[in-house]
Coordinates of N, CA, C and O and ligand atoms in Angstrom, one line a residue:
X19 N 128.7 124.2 -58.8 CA 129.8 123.3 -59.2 C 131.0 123.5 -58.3 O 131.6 124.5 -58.2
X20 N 131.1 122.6 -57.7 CA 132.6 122.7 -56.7 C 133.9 122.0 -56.6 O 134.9 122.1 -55.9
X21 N 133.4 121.0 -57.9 CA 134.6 120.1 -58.5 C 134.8 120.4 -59.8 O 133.9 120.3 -60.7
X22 N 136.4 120.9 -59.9 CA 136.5 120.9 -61.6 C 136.1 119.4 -62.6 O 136.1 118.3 -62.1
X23 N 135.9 119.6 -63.6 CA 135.8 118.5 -64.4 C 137.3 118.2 -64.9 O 138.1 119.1 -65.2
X24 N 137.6 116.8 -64.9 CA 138.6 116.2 -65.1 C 139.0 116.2 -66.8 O 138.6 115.3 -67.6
X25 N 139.9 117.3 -67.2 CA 139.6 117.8 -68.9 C 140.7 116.8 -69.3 O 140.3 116.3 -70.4
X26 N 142.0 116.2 -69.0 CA 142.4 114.8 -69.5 C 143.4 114.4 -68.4 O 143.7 114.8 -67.2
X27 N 143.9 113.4 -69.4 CA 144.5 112.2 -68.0 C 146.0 112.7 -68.1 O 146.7 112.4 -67.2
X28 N 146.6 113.4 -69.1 CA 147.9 113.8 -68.4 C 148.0 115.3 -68.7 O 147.1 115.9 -69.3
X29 N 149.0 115.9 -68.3 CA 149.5 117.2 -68.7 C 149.7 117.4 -69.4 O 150.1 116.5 -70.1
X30 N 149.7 119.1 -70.3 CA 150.0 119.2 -71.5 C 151.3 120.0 -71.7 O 151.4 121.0 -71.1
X31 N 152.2 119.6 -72.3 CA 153.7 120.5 -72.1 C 153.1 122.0 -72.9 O 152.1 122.1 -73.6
X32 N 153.8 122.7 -72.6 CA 153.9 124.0 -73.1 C 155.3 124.8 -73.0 O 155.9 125.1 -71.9
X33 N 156.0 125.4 -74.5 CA 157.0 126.0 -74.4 C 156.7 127.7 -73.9 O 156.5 128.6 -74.6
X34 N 156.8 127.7 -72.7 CA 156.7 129.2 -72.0 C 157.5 130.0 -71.9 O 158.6 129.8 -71.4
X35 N 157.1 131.5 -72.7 CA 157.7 132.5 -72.9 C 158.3 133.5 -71.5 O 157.5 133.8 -70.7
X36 N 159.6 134.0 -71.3 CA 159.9 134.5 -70.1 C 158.9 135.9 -69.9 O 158.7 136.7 -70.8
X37 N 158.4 136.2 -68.6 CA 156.9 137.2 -68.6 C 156.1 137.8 -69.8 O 155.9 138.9 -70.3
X38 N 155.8 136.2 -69.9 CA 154.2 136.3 -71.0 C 153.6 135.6 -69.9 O 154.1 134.8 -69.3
X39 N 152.4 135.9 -69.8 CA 150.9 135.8 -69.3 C 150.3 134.5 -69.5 O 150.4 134.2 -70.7
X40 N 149.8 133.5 -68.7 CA 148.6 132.6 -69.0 C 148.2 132.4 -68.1 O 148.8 132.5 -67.0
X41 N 146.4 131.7 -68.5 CA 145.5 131.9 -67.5 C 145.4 130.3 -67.8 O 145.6 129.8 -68.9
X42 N 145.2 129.8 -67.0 CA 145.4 128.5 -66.8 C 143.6 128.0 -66.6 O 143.0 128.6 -65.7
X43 N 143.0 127.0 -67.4 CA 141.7 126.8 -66.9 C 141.7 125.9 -65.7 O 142.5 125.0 -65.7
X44 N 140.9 126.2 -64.8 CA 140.7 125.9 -63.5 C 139.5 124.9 -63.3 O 139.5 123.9 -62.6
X45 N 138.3 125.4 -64.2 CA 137.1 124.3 -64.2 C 137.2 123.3 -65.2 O 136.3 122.5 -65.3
X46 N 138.2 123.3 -66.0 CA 137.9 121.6 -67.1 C 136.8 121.8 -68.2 O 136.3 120.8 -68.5
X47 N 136.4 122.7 -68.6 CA 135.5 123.2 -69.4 C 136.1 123.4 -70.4 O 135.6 122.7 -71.3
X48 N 137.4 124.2 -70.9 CA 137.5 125.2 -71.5 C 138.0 124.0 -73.1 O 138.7 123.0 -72.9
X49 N 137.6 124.2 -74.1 CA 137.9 123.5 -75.0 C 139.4 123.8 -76.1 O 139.4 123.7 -77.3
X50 N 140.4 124.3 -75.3 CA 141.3 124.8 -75.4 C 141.8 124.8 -74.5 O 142.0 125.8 -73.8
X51 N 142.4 123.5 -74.0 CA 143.3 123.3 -72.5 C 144.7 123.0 -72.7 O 145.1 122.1 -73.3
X52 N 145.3 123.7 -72.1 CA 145.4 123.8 -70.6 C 145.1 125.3 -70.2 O 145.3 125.8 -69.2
X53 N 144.5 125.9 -71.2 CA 144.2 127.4 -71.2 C 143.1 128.0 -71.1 O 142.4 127.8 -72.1
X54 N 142.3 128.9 -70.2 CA 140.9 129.5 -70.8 C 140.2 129.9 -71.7 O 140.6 130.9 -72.3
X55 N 139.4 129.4 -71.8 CA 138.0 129.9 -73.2 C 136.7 130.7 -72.5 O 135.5 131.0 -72.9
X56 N 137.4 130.9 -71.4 CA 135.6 131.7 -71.2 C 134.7 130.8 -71.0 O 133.6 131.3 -71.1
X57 N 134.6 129.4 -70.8 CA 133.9 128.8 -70.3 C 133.0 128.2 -69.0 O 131.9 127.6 -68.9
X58 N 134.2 128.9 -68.0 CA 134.0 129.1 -66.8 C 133.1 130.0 -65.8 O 132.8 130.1 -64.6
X59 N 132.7 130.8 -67.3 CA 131.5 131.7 -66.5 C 130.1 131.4 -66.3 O 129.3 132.3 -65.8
X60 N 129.7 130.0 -66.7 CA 128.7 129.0 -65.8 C 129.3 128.6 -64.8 O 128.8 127.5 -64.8
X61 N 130.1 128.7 -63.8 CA 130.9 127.9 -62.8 C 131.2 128.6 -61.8 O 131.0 129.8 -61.9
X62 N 131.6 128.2 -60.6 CA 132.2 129.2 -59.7 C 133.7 129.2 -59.9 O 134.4 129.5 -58.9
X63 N 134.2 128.9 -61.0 CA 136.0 128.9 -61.3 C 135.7 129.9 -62.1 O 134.7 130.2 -62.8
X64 N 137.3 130.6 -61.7 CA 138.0 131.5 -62.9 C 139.2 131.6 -62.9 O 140.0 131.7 -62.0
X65 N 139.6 131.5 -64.0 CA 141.5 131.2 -64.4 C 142.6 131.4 -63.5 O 142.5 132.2 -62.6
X66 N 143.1 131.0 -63.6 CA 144.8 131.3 -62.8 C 145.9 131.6 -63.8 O 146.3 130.9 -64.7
X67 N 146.3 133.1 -63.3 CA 147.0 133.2 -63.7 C 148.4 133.2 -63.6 O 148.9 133.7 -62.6
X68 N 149.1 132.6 -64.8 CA 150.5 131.9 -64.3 C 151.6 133.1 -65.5 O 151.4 133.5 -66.6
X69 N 152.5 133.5 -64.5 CA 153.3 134.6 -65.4 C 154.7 133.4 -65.5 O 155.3 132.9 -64.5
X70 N 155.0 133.2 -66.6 CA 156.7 132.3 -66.4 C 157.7 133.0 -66.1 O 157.8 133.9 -66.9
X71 N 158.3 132.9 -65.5 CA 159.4 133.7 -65.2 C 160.8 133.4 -66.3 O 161.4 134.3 -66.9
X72 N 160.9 132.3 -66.4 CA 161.4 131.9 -67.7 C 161.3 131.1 -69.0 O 160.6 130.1 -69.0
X73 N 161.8 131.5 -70.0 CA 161.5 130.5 -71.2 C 161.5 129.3 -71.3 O 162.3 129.0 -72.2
X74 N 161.0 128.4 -70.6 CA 161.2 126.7 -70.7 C 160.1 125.8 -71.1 O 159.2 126.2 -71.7
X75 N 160.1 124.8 -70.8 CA 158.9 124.0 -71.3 C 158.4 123.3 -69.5 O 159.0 122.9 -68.5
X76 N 156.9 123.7 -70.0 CA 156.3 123.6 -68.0 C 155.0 122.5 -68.7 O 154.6 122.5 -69.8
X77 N 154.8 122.0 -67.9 CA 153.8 120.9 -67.8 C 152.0 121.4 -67.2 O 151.6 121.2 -66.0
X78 N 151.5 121.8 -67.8 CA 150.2 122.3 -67.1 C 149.0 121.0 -67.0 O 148.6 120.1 -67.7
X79 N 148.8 121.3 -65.6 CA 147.8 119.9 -65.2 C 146.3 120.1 -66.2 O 146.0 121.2 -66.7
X80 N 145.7 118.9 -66.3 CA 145.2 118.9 -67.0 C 143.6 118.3 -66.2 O 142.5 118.7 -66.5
X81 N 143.9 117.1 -65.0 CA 143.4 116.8 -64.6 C 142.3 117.5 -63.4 O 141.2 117.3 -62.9
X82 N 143.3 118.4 -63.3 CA 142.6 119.8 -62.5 C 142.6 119.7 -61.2 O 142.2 120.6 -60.5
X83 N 143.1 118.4 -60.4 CA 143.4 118.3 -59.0 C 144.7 118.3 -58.9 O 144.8 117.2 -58.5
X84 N 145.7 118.7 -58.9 CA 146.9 119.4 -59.0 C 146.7 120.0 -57.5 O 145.6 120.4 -57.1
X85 N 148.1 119.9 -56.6 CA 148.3 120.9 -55.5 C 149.0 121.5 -56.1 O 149.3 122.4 -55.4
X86 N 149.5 121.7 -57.2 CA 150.9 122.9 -57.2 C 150.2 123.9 -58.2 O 151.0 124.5 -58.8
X87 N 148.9 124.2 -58.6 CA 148.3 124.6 -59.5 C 149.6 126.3 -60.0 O 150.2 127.1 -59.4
X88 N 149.3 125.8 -61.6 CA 148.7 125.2 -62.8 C 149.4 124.2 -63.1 O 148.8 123.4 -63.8
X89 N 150.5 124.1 -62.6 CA 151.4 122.8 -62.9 C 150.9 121.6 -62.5 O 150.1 121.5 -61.6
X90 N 151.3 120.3 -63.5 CA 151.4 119.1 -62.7 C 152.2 118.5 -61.8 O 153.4 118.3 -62.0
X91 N 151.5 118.2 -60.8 CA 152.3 117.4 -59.5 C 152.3 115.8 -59.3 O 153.1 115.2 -58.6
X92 N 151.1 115.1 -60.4 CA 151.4 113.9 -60.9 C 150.4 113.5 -60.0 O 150.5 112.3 -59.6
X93 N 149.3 114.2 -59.7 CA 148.1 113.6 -59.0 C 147.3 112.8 -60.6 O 146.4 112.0 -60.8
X94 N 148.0 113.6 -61.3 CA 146.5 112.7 -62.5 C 146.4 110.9 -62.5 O 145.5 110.2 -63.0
X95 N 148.0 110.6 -61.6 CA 147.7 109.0 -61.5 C 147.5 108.7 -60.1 O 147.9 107.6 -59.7
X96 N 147.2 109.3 -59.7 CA 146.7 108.9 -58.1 C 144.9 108.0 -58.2 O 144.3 107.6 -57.2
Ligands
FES109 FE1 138.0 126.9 -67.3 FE2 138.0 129.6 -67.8 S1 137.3 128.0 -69.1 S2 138.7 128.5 -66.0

């Protein structure tokens, strides 16, 4: 597999804690997105992980072709 699966059409907001941890799912599998489930280990993806630096609300791509990965950059409507 060398294309993630496209897990939905927009981003999902998330209120992010200042250095708390997330692993951002990378292959579109994970049934718990924008986050990993361990689903990826049929795949050649494995998580990204995103540390926030601060407490705010971040947009995690969903669509999974994102250049700014984990974030969305607004390719989901290209
Ligand atoms: Fe997709 Fe882990 S489930 S990267």
């Amino acid at each position: 597999m060398s294309k993630p699966v496209r897990a939905g059409d927009k981003p999902i907001a998330v209120e992010v804690e200042a250095g708390q941890n997330y692993f951002w799912c990378a292959c579109g599998l994970s049934q718990k997105q924008p986050f990993c489930d361990g689903s990826h280990k049929q795949t050649d993806f494995t998580p990204l992980k995103y540390t926030a630096e601060e407490s705010r609300k971040v947009f995690f791509c969903c669509c999974k072709v994102t250049a700014s990965q984990p974030l969305c950059d607004g390719s989901h409507n290209k």
